[in-house]
Coordinates of N, CA and C in Angstrom, one line a residue:
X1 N -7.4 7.1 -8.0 CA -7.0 6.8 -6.6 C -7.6 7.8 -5.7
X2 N -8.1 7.5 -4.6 CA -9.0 8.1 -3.6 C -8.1 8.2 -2.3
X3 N -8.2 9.7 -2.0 CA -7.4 9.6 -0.8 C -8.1 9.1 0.6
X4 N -7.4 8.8 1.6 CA -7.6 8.1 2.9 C -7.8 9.0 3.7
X5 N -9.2 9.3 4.4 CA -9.1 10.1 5.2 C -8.8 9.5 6.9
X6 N -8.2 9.8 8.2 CA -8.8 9.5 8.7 C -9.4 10.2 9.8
X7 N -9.9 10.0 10.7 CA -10.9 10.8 11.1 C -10.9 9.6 12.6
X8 N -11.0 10.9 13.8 CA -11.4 10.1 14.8 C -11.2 11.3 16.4
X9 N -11.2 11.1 17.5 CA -10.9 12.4 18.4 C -9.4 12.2 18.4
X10 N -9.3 13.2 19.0 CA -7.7 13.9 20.0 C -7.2 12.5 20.3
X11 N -6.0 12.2 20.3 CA -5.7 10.4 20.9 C -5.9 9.6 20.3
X12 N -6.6 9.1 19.4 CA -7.2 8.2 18.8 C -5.7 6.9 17.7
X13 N -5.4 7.8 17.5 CA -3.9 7.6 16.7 C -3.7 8.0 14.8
X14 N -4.7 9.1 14.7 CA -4.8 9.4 13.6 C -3.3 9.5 12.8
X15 N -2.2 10.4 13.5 CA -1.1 10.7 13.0 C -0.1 9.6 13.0
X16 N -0.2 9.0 14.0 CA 0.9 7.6 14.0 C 0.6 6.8 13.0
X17 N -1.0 6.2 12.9 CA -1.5 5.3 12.0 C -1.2 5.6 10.7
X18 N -2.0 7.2 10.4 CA -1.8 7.3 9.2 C -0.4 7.9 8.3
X19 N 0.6 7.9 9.3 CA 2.1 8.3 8.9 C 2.7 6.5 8.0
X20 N 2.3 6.0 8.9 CA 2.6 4.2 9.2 C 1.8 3.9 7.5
X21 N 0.4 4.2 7.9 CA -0.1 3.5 6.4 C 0.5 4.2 4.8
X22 N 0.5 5.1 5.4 CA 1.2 5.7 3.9 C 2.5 5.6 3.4
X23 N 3.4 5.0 4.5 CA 4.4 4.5 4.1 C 4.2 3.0 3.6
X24 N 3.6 2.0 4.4 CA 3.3 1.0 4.0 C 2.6 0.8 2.1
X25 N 1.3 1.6 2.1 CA 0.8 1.8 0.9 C 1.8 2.7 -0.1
X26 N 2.5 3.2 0.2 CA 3.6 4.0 -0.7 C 3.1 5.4 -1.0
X27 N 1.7 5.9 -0.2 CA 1.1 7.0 -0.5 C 1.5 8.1 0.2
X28 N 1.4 9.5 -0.2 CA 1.7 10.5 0.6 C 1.0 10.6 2.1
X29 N 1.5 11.3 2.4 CA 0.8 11.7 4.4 C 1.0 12.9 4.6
X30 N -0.3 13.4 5.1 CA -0.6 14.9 5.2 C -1.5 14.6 6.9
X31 N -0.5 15.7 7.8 CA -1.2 15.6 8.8 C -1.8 16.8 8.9
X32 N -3.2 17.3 8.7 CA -3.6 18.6 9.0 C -3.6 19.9 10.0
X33 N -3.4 19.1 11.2 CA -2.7 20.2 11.9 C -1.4 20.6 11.7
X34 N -0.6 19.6 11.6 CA 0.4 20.3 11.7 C 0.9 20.8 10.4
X35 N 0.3 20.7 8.9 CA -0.1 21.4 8.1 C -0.3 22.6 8.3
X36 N -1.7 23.2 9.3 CA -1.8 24.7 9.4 C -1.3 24.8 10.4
X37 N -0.4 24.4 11.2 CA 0.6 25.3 12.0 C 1.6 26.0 11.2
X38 N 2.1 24.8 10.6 CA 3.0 25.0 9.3 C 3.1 26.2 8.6
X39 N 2.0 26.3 8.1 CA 1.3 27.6 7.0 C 1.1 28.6 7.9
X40 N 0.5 28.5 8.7 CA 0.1 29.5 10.1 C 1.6 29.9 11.0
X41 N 2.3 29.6 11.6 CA 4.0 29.7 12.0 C 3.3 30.1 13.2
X42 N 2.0 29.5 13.8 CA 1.9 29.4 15.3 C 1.1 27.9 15.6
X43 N 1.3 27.4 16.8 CA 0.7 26.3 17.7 C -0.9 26.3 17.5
X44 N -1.4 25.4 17.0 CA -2.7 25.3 17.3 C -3.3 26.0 18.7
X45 N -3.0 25.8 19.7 CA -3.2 26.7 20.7 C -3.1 28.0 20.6
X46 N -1.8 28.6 20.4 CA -1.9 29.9 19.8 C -2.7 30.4 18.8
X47 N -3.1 29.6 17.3 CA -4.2 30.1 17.0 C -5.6 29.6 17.7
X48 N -5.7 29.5 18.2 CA -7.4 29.2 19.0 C -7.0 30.3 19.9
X49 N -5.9 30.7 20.5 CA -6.0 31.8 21.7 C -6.2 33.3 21.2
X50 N -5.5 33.5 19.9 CA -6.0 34.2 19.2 C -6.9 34.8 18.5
X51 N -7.5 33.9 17.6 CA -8.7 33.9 16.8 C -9.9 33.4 17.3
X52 N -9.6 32.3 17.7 CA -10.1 31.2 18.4 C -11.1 30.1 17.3
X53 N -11.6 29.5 17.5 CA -11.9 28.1 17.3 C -13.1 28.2 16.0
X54 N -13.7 28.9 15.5 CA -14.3 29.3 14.5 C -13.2 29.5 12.8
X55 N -12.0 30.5 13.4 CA -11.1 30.6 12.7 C -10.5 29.5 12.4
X56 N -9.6 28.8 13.7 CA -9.1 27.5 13.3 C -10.4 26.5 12.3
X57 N -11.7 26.3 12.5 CA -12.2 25.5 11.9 C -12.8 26.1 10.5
X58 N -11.9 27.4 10.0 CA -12.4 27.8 8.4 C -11.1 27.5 7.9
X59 N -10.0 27.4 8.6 CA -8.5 27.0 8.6 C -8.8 25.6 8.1
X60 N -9.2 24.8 8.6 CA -9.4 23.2 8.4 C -10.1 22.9 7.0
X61 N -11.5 23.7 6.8 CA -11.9 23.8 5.3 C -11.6 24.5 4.4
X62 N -10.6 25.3 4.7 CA -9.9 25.6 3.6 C -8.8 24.6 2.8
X63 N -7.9 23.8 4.1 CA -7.1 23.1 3.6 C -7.6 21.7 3.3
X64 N -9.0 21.4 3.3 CA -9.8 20.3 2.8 C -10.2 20.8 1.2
X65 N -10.3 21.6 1.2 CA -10.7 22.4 -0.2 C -9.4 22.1 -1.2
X66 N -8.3 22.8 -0.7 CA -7.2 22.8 -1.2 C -6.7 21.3 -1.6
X67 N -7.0 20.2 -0.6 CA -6.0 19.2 -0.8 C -6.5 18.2 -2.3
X68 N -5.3 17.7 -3.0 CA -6.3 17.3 -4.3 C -6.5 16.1 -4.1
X69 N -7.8 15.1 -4.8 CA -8.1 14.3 -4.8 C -7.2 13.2 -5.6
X70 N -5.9 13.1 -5.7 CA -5.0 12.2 -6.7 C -4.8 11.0 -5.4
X71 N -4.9 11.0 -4.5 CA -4.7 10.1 -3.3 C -3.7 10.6 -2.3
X72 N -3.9 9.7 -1.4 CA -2.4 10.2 0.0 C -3.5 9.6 1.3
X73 N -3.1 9.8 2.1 CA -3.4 9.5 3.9 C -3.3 10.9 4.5
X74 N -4.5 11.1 5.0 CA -4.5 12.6 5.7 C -5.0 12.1 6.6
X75 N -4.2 12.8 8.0 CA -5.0 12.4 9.8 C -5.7 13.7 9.4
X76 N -6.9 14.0 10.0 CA -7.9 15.2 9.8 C -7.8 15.2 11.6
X77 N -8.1 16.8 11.5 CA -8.1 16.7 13.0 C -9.7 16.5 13.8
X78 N -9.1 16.3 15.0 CA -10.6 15.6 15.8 C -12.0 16.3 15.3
X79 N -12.0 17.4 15.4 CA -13.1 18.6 14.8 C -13.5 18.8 13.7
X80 N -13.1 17.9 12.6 CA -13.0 18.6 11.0 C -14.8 17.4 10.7
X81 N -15.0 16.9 11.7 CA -16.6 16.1 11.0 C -17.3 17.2 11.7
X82 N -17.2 18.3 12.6 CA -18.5 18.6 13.0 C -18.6 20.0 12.2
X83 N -18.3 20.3 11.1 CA -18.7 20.8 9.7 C -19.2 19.8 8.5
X84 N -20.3 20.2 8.0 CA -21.3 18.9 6.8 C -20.1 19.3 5.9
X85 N -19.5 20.7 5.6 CA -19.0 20.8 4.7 C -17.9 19.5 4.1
X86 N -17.4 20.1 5.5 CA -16.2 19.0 5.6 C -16.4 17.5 5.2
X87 N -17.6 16.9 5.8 CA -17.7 15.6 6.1 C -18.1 15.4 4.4
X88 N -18.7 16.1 3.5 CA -19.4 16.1 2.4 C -17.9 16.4 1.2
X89 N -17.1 17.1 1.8 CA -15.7 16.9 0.7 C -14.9 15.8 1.2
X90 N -15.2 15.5 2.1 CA -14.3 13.9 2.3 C -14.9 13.1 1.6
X91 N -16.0 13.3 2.1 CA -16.8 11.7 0.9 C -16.7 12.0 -0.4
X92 N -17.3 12.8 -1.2 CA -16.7 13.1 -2.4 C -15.3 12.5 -3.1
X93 N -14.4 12.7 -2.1 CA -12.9 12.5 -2.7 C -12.5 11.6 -2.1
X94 N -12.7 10.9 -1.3 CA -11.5 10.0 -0.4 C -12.7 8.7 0.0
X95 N -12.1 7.8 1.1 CA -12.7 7.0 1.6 C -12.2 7.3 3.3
X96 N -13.4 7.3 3.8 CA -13.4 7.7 5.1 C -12.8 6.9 6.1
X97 N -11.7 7.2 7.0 CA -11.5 5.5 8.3 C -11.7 6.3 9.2
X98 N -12.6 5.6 10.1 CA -12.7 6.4 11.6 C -12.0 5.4 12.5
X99 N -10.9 5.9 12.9 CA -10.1 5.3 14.4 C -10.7 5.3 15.3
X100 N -11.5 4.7 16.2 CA -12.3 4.7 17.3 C -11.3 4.5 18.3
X101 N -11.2 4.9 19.4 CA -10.6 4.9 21.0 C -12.0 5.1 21.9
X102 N -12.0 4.0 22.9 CA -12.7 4.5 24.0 C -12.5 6.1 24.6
X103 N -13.1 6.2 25.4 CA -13.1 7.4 26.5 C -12.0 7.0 27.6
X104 N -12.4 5.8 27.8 CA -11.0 5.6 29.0 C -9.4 5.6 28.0
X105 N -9.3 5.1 26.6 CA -8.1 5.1 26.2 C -7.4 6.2 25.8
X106 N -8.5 7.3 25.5 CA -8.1 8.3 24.7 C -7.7 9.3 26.3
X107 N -8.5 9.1 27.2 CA -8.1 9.8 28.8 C -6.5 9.3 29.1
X108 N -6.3 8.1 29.0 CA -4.6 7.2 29.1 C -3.6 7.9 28.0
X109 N -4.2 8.0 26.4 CA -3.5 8.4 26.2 C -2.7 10.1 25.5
X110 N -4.1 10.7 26.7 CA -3.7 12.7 26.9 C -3.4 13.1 27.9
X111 N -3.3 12.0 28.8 CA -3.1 12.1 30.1 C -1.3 13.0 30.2
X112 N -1.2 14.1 30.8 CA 0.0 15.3 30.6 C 0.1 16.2 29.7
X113 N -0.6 15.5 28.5 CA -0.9 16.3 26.9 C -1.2 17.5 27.5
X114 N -0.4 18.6 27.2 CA -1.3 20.2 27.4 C -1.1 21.1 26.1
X115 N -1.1 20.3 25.5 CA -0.9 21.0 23.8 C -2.4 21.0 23.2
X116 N -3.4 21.1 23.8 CA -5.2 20.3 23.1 C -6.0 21.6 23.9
X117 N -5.8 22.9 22.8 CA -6.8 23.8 23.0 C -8.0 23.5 23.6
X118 N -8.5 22.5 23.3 CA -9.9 22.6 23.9 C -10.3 21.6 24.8
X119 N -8.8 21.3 25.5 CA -9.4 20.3 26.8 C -8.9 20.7 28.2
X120 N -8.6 22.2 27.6 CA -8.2 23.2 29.1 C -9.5 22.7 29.6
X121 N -9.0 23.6 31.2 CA -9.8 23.0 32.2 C -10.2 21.6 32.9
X122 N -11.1 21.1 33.1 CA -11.3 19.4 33.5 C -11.0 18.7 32.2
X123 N -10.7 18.0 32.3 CA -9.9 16.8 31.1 C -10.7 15.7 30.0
X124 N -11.2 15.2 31.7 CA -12.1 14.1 31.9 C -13.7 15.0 31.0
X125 N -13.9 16.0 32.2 CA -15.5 16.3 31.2 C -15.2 16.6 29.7
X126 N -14.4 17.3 29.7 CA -14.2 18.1 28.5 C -14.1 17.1 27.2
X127 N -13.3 15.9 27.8 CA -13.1 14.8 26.3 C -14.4 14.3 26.7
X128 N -15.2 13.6 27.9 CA -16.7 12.8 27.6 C -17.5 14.0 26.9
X129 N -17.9 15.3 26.9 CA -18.7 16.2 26.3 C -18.3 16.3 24.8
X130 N -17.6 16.1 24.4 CA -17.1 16.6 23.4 C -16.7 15.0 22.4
X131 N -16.6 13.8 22.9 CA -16.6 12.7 22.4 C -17.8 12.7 22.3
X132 N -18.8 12.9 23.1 CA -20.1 12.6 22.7 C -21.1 12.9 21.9
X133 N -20.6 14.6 21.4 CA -21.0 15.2 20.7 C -20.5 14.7 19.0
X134 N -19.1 14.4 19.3 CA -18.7 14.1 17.7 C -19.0 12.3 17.4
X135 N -19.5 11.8 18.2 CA -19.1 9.7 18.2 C -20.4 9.9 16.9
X136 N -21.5 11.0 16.9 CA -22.7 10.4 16.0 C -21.8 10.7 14.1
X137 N -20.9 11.8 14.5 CA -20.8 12.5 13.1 C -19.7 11.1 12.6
X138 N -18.9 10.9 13.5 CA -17.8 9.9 13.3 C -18.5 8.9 12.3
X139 N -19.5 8.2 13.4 CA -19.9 6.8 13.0 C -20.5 6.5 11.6
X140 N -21.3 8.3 11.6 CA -22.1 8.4 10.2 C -21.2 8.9 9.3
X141 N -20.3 8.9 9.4 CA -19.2 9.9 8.1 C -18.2 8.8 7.8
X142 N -18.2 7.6 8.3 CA -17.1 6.6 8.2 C -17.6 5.6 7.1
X143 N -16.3 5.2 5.9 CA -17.0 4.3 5.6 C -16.0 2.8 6.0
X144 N -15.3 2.8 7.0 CA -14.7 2.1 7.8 C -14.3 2.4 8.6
X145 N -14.8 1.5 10.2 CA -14.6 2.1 11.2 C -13.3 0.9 12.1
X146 N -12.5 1.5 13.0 CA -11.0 0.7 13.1 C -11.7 0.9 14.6
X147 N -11.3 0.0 15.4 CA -11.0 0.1 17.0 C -9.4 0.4 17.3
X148 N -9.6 1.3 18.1 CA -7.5 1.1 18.4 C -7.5 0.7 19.6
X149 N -8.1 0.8 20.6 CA -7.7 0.5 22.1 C -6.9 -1.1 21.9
X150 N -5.6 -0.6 22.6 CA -4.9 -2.0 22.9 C -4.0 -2.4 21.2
X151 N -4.2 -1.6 20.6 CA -3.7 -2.4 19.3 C -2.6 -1.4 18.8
X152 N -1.3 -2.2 18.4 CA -0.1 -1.2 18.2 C -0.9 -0.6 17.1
X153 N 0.2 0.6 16.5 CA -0.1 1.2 15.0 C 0.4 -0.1 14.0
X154 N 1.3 -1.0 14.0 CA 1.2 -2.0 12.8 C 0.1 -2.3 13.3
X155 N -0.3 -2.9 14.1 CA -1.6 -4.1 14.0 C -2.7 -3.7 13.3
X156 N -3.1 -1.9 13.6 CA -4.0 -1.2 13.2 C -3.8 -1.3 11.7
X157 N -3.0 -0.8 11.4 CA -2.9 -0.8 9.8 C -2.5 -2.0 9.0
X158 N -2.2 -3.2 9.9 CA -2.7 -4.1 8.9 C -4.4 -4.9 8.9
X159 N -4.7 -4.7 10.1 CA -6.4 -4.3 9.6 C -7.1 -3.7 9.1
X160 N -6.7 -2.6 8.6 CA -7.4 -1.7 7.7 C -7.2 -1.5 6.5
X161 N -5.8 -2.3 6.5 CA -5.5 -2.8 4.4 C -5.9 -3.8 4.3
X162 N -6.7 -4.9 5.0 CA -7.4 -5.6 4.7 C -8.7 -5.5 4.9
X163 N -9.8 -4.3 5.5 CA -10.4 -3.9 5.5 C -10.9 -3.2 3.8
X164 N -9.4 -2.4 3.5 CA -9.5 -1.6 2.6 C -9.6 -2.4 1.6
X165 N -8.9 -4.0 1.0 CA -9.1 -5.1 0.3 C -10.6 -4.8 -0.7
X166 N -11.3 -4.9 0.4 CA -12.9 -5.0 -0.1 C -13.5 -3.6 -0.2
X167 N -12.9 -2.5 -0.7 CA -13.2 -1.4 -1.7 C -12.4 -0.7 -2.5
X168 N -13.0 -0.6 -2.9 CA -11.9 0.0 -4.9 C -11.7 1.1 -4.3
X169 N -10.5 1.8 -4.6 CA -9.9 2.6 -3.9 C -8.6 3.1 -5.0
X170 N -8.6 2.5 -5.7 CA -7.5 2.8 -6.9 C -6.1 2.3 -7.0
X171 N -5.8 1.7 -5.7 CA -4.5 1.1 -5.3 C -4.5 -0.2 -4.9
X172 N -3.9 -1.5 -5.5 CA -3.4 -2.5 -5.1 C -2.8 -2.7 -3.4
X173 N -3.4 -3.1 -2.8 CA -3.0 -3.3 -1.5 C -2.1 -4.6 -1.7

């Protein structure tokens, strides 16, 4: 059994979806942030204000390293593709889902959000620069890519177990 990664920006609905599919699929759920807050006993922001963003992202492949390949649903956080490392232990062990959100959905839905270390400042620039930068690693690290704009978390995840239908993955859908 191959675990589910999923992989997409800030907003996207990595944690809702993949809380939802792992209950549905009967698999564990591991959300990685709040994994290393967890382990860490401070706010993602507090570690980035701290250490800052290098740290947090040796934090991330460590707990990719760590997590075992027996199966489960992990949201990975928005940043964990713009490391090869990373993108090359996910493929190895899991099957990739990239949640896609526009730029206008993902702006709708962080819009008050001030918990997102790295979209201090302007909002707007900071998610188009930074979507833009990760949309190539996304598209190429996915080996299923989901739209979410407009679509509850059921709807999502029952397109994506039917999606998942047509790859061996270890588990009966």
């Amino acid at each position: 059994m191959k675990t589910l990664y999923l992989i997409g920006f800030m907003g996207s609905g990595k944690s809702t979806v993949g809380r939802l599919l792992g209950k549905v699929l009967d698999l564990p759920f591991m959300d990685m942030d709040d994994e290393i807050v967890g382990v860490n006993g401070k706010s993602i922001n507090q570690i980035f204000k701290d250490h800052g963003e290098e740290y947090f992202r040796n934090l991330e492949t460590g707990l990719l390293e760590s997590i075992p390949s027996q199966g489960g649903v992990i949201a990975t956080g928005g940043g964990v593709v713009l490391r090869e490392k990373n993108r090359k232990l996910m493929k190895e062990t899991g099957i990739i889902i990239y949640l896609e959100a526009t730029e206008t959905e993902i702006l709708t839905r962080l819009k008050g959000d001030e918990s997102r270390p790295l979209l201090a400042g302007k909002k707007e620039v900071e998610i188009r620069k930074r979507l833009s930068q990760r949309l190539p690693l996304y598209t190429e690290t996915a080996d299923i890519q989901i739209k979410t704009d407009g679509g509850t978390p059921e709807q999502i995840v029952s397109v994506l177990i039917d999606r998942l239908k047509g790859i061996e993955y270890g588990h009966t859908c």
